[in-house]
Coordinates of C-alpha atoms in Angstrom, one line a residue:
M188 CA 241.2 -68.3 -87.4
R189 CA 240.3 -69.1 -83.1
T190 CA 241.9 -68.6 -80.1
R191 CA 242.6 -70.3 -76.4
Q192 CA 243.1 -68.1 -74.0
H193 CA 244.3 -69.4 -70.2
H194 CA 244.9 -67.4 -66.8
F195 CA 247.6 -68.5 -64.7
I196 CA 246.5 -66.4 -61.3
N197 CA 246.8 -67.1 -57.7
N198 CA 248.8 -70.0 -57.9
K199 CA 246.6 -71.9 -60.7
W200 CA 245.1 -72.2 -64.3
I201 CA 241.6 -71.2 -65.4
D202 CA 240.5 -71.3 -68.9
F203 CA 239.3 -67.6 -70.3
N204 CA 238.5 -67.8 -73.8
A205 CA 237.9 -70.1 -75.5
D206 CA 236.6 -71.1 -79.6
S207 CA 234.4 -74.2 -79.2
E208 CA 236.4 -75.1 -82.6
F209 CA 239.9 -75.2 -81.7
E210 CA 241.8 -78.0 -82.2
E211 CA 245.1 -77.9 -79.3
A212 CA 246.7 -79.6 -82.2
K213 CA 246.4 -78.1 -84.9
C214 CA 247.0 -74.5 -83.0
Q215 CA 250.7 -72.8 -84.4
L216 CA 251.3 -70.0 -81.6
V217 CA 251.3 -69.4 -78.5
L218 CA 251.8 -66.0 -77.0
V219 CA 252.8 -65.9 -73.0
F220 CA 252.4 -63.0 -71.0
G221 CA 253.3 -63.0 -67.9
A222 CA 255.4 -61.5 -64.3
A223 CA 259.1 -62.9 -64.4
Q224 CA 258.8 -65.0 -61.3
L225 CA 256.4 -67.1 -62.8
I226 CA 257.4 -67.6 -66.6
T227 CA 260.7 -68.3 -65.8
V228 CA 259.9 -71.4 -63.8
P229 CA 260.3 -74.7 -65.7
A230 CA 256.4 -76.1 -64.6
V231 CA 254.9 -73.7 -67.3
Y232 CA 256.9 -74.7 -69.9
E233 CA 256.9 -78.3 -70.0
Y234 CA 252.6 -77.7 -69.0
L235 CA 251.4 -75.3 -72.4
Q236 CA 254.6 -78.0 -74.3
I237 CA 252.5 -80.9 -73.6
K238 CA 249.5 -79.0 -74.4
Y239 CA 250.7 -77.5 -77.7
P240 CA 252.4 -79.9 -79.0
A241 CA 252.8 -78.3 -82.6
A242 CA 253.4 -74.4 -81.5
D243 CA 255.8 -72.1 -81.1
I244 CA 255.5 -70.8 -78.0
V245 CA 257.4 -67.2 -77.4
F246 CA 257.7 -65.4 -73.6
S247 CA 257.8 -62.6 -72.2
S248 CA 258.6 -60.9 -69.1
T249 CA 256.0 -57.7 -68.5
S250 CA 255.4 -55.3 -66.3
G251 CA 252.0 -56.0 -66.3
E252 CA 249.7 -58.3 -67.5
I253 CA 246.3 -57.7 -70.3
L254 CA 243.5 -59.9 -70.4
D255 CA 240.4 -58.5 -72.3
N256 CA 239.4 -55.0 -70.6
E257 CA 241.5 -55.7 -67.5
V258 CA 245.4 -55.3 -66.2
Y259 CA 246.9 -57.8 -63.8
D260 CA 249.9 -58.0 -62.0
D261 CA 252.0 -61.3 -60.7
S262 CA 250.4 -63.7 -63.4
I263 CA 250.4 -65.4 -66.8
V264 CA 248.5 -64.3 -70.0
V265 CA 248.0 -67.0 -72.6
T266 CA 246.8 -66.8 -76.2
A267 CA 246.8 -70.0 -78.3
I268 CA 246.2 -69.5 -81.9
E269 CA 245.2 -71.7 -84.8
F270 CA 245.8 -70.0 -88.1
E271 CA 242.5 -71.7 -90.1
K272 CA 244.6 -70.5 -93.6
S273 CA 247.8 -68.7 -92.7
G274 CA 250.9 -69.9 -91.4
I275 CA 253.7 -68.5 -89.6
S276 CA 258.0 -68.9 -88.7
C277 CA 259.9 -67.4 -86.2
A278 CA 263.4 -67.1 -85.7
T279 CA 265.1 -66.0 -82.6
T280 CA 268.6 -65.2 -81.5
H281 CA 270.8 -63.9 -78.2
V282 CA 272.1 -60.0 -78.0
S283 CA 275.4 -61.4 -77.3
N284 CA 275.2 -63.5 -80.8
Q285 CA 275.6 -60.1 -82.4
T286 CA 277.8 -56.9 -82.6
S287 CA 275.1 -54.9 -82.3
S288 CA 271.5 -54.2 -81.4
F289 CA 271.0 -53.1 -85.4
E290 CA 273.1 -56.4 -86.0
T291 CA 270.2 -58.4 -83.6
G292 CA 267.1 -56.8 -86.0
A293 CA 268.7 -56.9 -89.7
Y294 CA 269.8 -60.6 -88.6
L295 CA 266.7 -61.7 -87.5
M296 CA 264.8 -60.4 -90.4
S297 CA 267.0 -61.9 -92.5
Q298 CA 265.6 -65.0 -91.2
L299 CA 261.9 -65.0 -92.5
D300 CA 261.1 -65.9 -95.5
K301 CA 259.5 -63.0 -97.8
N302 CA 257.3 -64.6 -99.8
G303 CA 254.3 -63.5 -98.6
L304 CA 255.4 -61.9 -95.7
K305 CA 252.3 -60.0 -93.9
C306 CA 253.7 -59.0 -90.7
V307 CA 257.0 -59.5 -88.2
F308 CA 255.8 -58.9 -84.9
I309 CA 258.9 -58.8 -82.4
I310 CA 259.7 -59.8 -78.8
S311 CA 262.7 -58.2 -77.4
D312 CA 264.9 -58.6 -74.5
G313 CA 263.9 -55.3 -72.6
T314 CA 267.0 -54.2 -70.7
F315 CA 270.2 -54.9 -72.7
I316 CA 269.0 -53.9 -76.3
N317 CA 268.9 -50.6 -77.6
G318 CA 265.7 -50.6 -79.0
S319 CA 265.9 -47.8 -81.6
D320 CA 268.9 -49.6 -83.1
L321 CA 267.2 -52.9 -83.4
V322 CA 264.5 -51.5 -85.2
A323 CA 266.5 -49.6 -87.3
G324 CA 267.8 -53.4 -88.3
F325 CA 264.6 -54.3 -88.8
N326 CA 264.1 -51.5 -90.9
S327 CA 267.3 -51.7 -93.5
H328 CA 265.9 -55.6 -94.2
N329 CA 262.6 -54.1 -94.7
L330 CA 262.4 -54.2 -98.5
N331 CA 258.7 -55.1 -99.0
N332 CA 258.0 -52.8 -96.1
V333 CA 255.6 -55.2 -94.3
P334 CA 254.1 -53.5 -90.6
V335 CA 256.4 -54.4 -88.0
T336 CA 255.3 -54.5 -84.8
G337 CA 256.1 -55.5 -81.1
G338 CA 257.3 -54.7 -77.6
L339 CA 260.4 -54.7 -75.2
A340 CA 260.0 -56.4 -72.4
G341 CA 259.4 -55.5 -69.0
D342 CA 260.2 -56.5 -64.7
A343 CA 257.3 -54.6 -63.5
A344 CA 258.6 -50.9 -62.0
R345 CA 262.5 -52.3 -61.3
F346 CA 263.7 -51.8 -64.4
N347 CA 266.4 -54.4 -63.7
S348 CA 266.0 -58.1 -65.5
T349 CA 263.4 -59.4 -68.2
F350 CA 263.4 -62.5 -69.9
T351 CA 262.2 -64.0 -73.0
S352 CA 262.6 -67.0 -74.9
L353 CA 260.6 -69.2 -77.9
N354 CA 260.8 -72.6 -77.6
S355 CA 262.6 -73.1 -74.3
I356 CA 262.3 -71.9 -70.6
P357 CA 263.1 -67.6 -70.9
V358 CA 266.3 -66.5 -69.9
Q359 CA 267.7 -63.1 -70.5
G360 CA 269.2 -62.0 -73.9
N361 CA 266.9 -63.1 -76.2
V362 CA 264.7 -61.5 -79.3
I363 CA 262.3 -63.2 -80.9
A364 CA 260.2 -62.3 -84.5
I365 CA 257.8 -63.7 -85.5
G366 CA 256.4 -63.8 -89.0
F367 CA 253.2 -64.3 -89.8
Y368 CA 252.4 -65.3 -93.5
G369 CA 248.9 -65.9 -96.2
D370 CA 246.9 -63.6 -98.1
N371 CA 243.8 -64.6 -95.9
L372 CA 245.3 -63.0 -93.5
V373 CA 244.6 -58.8 -93.3
I374 CA 246.6 -57.4 -89.8
R375 CA 246.0 -53.5 -88.9
H376 CA 248.6 -52.0 -85.9
G377 CA 247.8 -47.7 -84.0
S378 CA 249.3 -46.4 -81.8
N379 CA 248.9 -43.2 -79.6
G380 CA 250.8 -41.6 -76.5
G381 CA 248.6 -38.7 -75.8
W382 CA 250.6 -36.5 -73.5
D383 CA 250.5 -32.7 -73.4
E384 CA 253.9 -30.4 -74.1
F385 CA 254.5 -27.5 -72.6
G386 CA 257.4 -25.1 -72.5
P387 CA 259.5 -23.8 -75.5
Q388 CA 260.9 -25.8 -78.1
R389 CA 264.8 -26.3 -77.6
T390 CA 267.9 -28.7 -79.1
I391 CA 270.2 -31.6 -79.2
T392 CA 273.8 -30.5 -78.7
K393 CA 275.4 -33.5 -77.5
S394 CA 274.3 -37.1 -77.0
D395 CA 275.3 -40.7 -77.5
K396 CA 272.9 -42.3 -78.9
N397 CA 270.2 -42.6 -75.6
V398 CA 272.1 -40.9 -73.4
L399 CA 271.7 -37.4 -73.2
F400 CA 274.3 -34.6 -72.3
E401 CA 272.7 -31.4 -73.6
I402 CA 270.2 -28.9 -74.6
D403 CA 271.0 -25.2 -76.2
N404 CA 274.8 -26.4 -75.3
K405 CA 273.7 -26.9 -71.8
S406 CA 273.9 -29.4 -69.3
A407 CA 270.6 -31.2 -69.8
L408 CA 269.7 -32.6 -66.1
D409 CA 270.5 -29.5 -64.8
L410 CA 267.8 -28.0 -67.2
Y411 CA 265.5 -30.6 -66.8
K412 CA 265.4 -30.8 -62.9
E413 CA 264.3 -26.8 -62.9
Y414 CA 261.1 -28.3 -64.8
L415 CA 260.6 -31.2 -62.7
G416 CA 260.2 -29.2 -58.8
E417 CA 259.3 -30.6 -55.9
Y418 CA 259.5 -34.1 -58.1
V419 CA 263.2 -33.6 -58.6
K420 CA 263.7 -35.4 -55.0
E421 CA 262.3 -38.4 -56.9
L422 CA 264.1 -38.9 -60.0
P423 CA 264.4 -41.3 -62.0
G424 CA 261.2 -42.3 -61.1
S425 CA 259.0 -39.1 -61.5
A426 CA 261.1 -38.8 -64.9
L427 CA 258.0 -40.9 -65.8
L428 CA 255.9 -38.3 -65.5
F429 CA 257.8 -36.1 -67.8
P430 CA 259.1 -37.3 -70.9
L431 CA 260.2 -35.9 -73.9
S432 CA 258.8 -35.1 -77.6
L433 CA 261.4 -35.8 -80.2
S434 CA 261.0 -34.4 -83.8
I435 CA 263.5 -35.2 -85.7
P436 CA 265.3 -33.3 -88.3
G437 CA 264.1 -33.5 -92.3
S438 CA 261.2 -35.4 -90.7
D439 CA 257.1 -35.0 -89.4
K440 CA 257.7 -37.6 -86.8
K441 CA 257.3 -37.0 -83.1
L442 CA 258.5 -40.0 -81.0
V443 CA 258.1 -40.0 -77.1
R444 CA 261.7 -41.0 -74.9
T445 CA 261.5 -41.8 -71.4
I446 CA 264.3 -41.4 -69.1
L447 CA 265.4 -44.7 -67.8
S448 CA 268.3 -43.6 -65.4
V449 CA 270.5 -40.2 -64.2
N450 CA 273.9 -40.0 -63.9
E451 CA 275.1 -37.0 -61.5
Q452 CA 278.5 -37.1 -62.2
E453 CA 278.4 -36.9 -65.2
K454 CA 275.7 -34.6 -65.5
S455 CA 273.7 -37.0 -68.1
M456 CA 270.1 -38.7 -68.7
T457 CA 270.0 -42.0 -70.2
F458 CA 266.7 -43.0 -72.2
A459 CA 265.0 -45.5 -73.4
G460 CA 265.7 -44.6 -77.2
N461 CA 268.2 -42.8 -79.2
L462 CA 267.9 -38.8 -79.3
P463 CA 270.3 -38.2 -82.3
E464 CA 271.6 -34.6 -82.0
G465 CA 270.2 -31.2 -84.1
S466 CA 266.8 -33.3 -82.7
H467 CA 264.3 -30.9 -80.8
V468 CA 262.7 -31.7 -78.2
R469 CA 260.1 -30.3 -75.6
L470 CA 258.6 -31.1 -72.2
M471 CA 255.5 -33.2 -71.7
K472 CA 253.2 -34.1 -69.0
A473 CA 250.8 -35.9 -68.0
N474 CA 246.6 -35.0 -69.1
F475 CA 244.7 -38.4 -68.1
D476 CA 241.7 -37.7 -70.0
K477 CA 243.8 -37.6 -72.9
L478 CA 245.8 -40.8 -72.3
I479 CA 242.9 -42.9 -72.5
N480 CA 241.4 -41.3 -75.3
A481 CA 245.0 -42.4 -76.9
S482 CA 244.0 -45.9 -75.9
S483 CA 240.8 -45.5 -78.1
T484 CA 242.5 -43.8 -80.7
A485 CA 245.0 -46.5 -81.4
A486 CA 242.3 -49.3 -81.5
T487 CA 240.1 -47.3 -83.8
D488 CA 243.2 -47.1 -86.0
A489 CA 243.6 -51.1 -85.5
S490 CA 240.0 -52.2 -86.1
D491 CA 238.9 -53.8 -89.1
R492 CA 235.8 -51.4 -90.0
A493 CA 234.3 -54.4 -92.3
A494 CA 234.0 -57.4 -89.8
A495 CA 235.0 -57.7 -86.1
T496 CA 238.5 -58.4 -85.5
N497 CA 239.5 -62.0 -84.4
L498 CA 242.6 -60.8 -82.3
A499 CA 244.0 -57.3 -80.5
I500 CA 247.4 -57.3 -79.3
M501 CA 247.8 -54.3 -76.6
V502 CA 251.9 -53.1 -75.9
S503 CA 251.4 -50.2 -73.5
C504 CA 254.0 -48.7 -71.7
V505 CA 255.2 -49.7 -67.7
G506 CA 255.3 -45.6 -67.7
R507 CA 251.4 -45.1 -68.6
K508 CA 250.8 -47.8 -66.6
L509 CA 252.1 -46.0 -63.5
V510 CA 251.5 -42.2 -64.2
L511 CA 247.3 -43.7 -64.6
N512 CA 247.6 -46.0 -61.6
E513 CA 244.3 -47.0 -60.3
R514 CA 242.6 -45.3 -63.9
T515 CA 245.1 -47.7 -66.0
D516 CA 242.0 -50.1 -66.8
E517 CA 240.1 -47.3 -68.3
E518 CA 242.6 -47.4 -71.2
L519 CA 242.5 -50.7 -71.8
M520 CA 238.5 -50.4 -71.7
V521 CA 237.5 -47.7 -73.8
A522 CA 239.6 -50.0 -76.7
K523 CA 237.5 -53.0 -76.1
Q524 CA 234.5 -50.4 -76.7
V525 CA 235.7 -50.1 -79.9
F526 CA 236.2 -53.7 -80.7
G527 CA 233.5 -55.2 -79.7
D528 CA 232.9 -58.5 -77.4
K529 CA 233.7 -60.3 -80.3
T530 CA 237.5 -59.6 -80.6
V531 CA 240.1 -61.6 -78.3
I532 CA 242.4 -59.4 -76.4
A533 CA 245.8 -59.6 -75.2
G534 CA 248.7 -57.8 -74.4
F535 CA 251.0 -56.2 -71.6
Y536 CA 252.9 -53.7 -70.2
S537 CA 256.3 -53.0 -71.6
Y538 CA 259.7 -51.1 -71.8
G539 CA 259.1 -49.8 -75.4
E540 CA 256.7 -50.4 -78.1
L541 CA 257.4 -50.7 -81.5
S542 CA 254.8 -49.8 -84.4
P543 CA 255.1 -47.3 -87.1
L544 CA 253.1 -44.1 -86.8
N545 CA 251.0 -44.3 -89.2
K546 CA 249.9 -46.9 -92.5
G547 CA 252.8 -47.9 -94.9
S548 CA 255.9 -46.2 -93.0
N549 CA 258.8 -48.4 -91.0
C550 CA 258.9 -49.2 -87.5
E551 CA 259.7 -46.6 -84.6
L552 CA 260.5 -47.4 -80.8
H553 CA 257.8 -45.7 -79.0
N554 CA 257.9 -44.6 -74.7
Q555 CA 254.7 -43.8 -72.9
T556 CA 252.7 -45.3 -76.3
M557 CA 249.7 -47.4 -76.6
T558 CA 250.2 -49.5 -79.2
I559 CA 247.9 -52.1 -80.5
T560 CA 248.4 -54.6 -83.6
T561 CA 245.3 -56.4 -84.4
F562 CA 245.0 -60.2 -86.7
T563 CA 241.7 -60.6 -89.2
E564 CA 241.5 -64.3 -91.2
N565 CA 239.4 -64.2 -93.8

């Protein structure tokens, strides 16, 4: 497995990381993570298409680009991948082509050849999609229980328009699935949040998918405001500081859910993922050291202890970036310390992270979480 990276910043291309034996004509996959206003410029796709004529080129807009152990804004990070003994297959669809987000996920999973499939990496629209339903669709057709990871595209902190594509200029509404194949390919994953829970456990008594109306038969929005105190004036932005911990009955899994918007008339809150009725929730708050250490834990879970990991793709949440602020680089640095200098690192800050909680479990939609997928070719 060989890689080459490029960084478009300050209106120029910089070669960042290149294997001396890398051959452009043999490159199979190019991952492009960048600011929406840059990756939608036709010249960017044209440049990469000429440079890597045989490769599938996958684009995602971001809320920040990850390159090695640093985070950037208003740039483009390109990672070109050449497998020696492994292969890929890509499928894409627009959210308007299916009746629901669930059907979108099920359709894409059905398009990937199951023979030798080792992992599926998803790059999804981040504004029109219901991430929980999308993941459920993938899981419904994942008969061999291969790892499914990835992320929802970002749009800085604007929460307005996200752009994705496969082998075309990025537009809104696309979802892409990348299948990885081959017995020589080792793929691992890790996911960790690091938030502190506080306050009593409560029960969701009225919700509609990702819209929450009542907790313990009381207005969820009013209850939430009681805990926010002075931060209530800054809603919905301040909600990134206080996500919810979600426990679904019959499962020992705990997920993190972030508020996207509030509706004062309906007294409701819209979250980035579903909150089923009967589930238990607790408020969470930031603990900066734990947030940073969570990145190290995710990297440790995703690392190959027997050999150096070739490539690590990090997908972290825009909420973590806004909370950590000037300390954001620290969650990348601690992951870099786990992987070492031989591992190529790329990624982006997202509107939702996709990863199993544990090895062998189904994929889940996460918020406010660092997720890492690693690729090593033996």
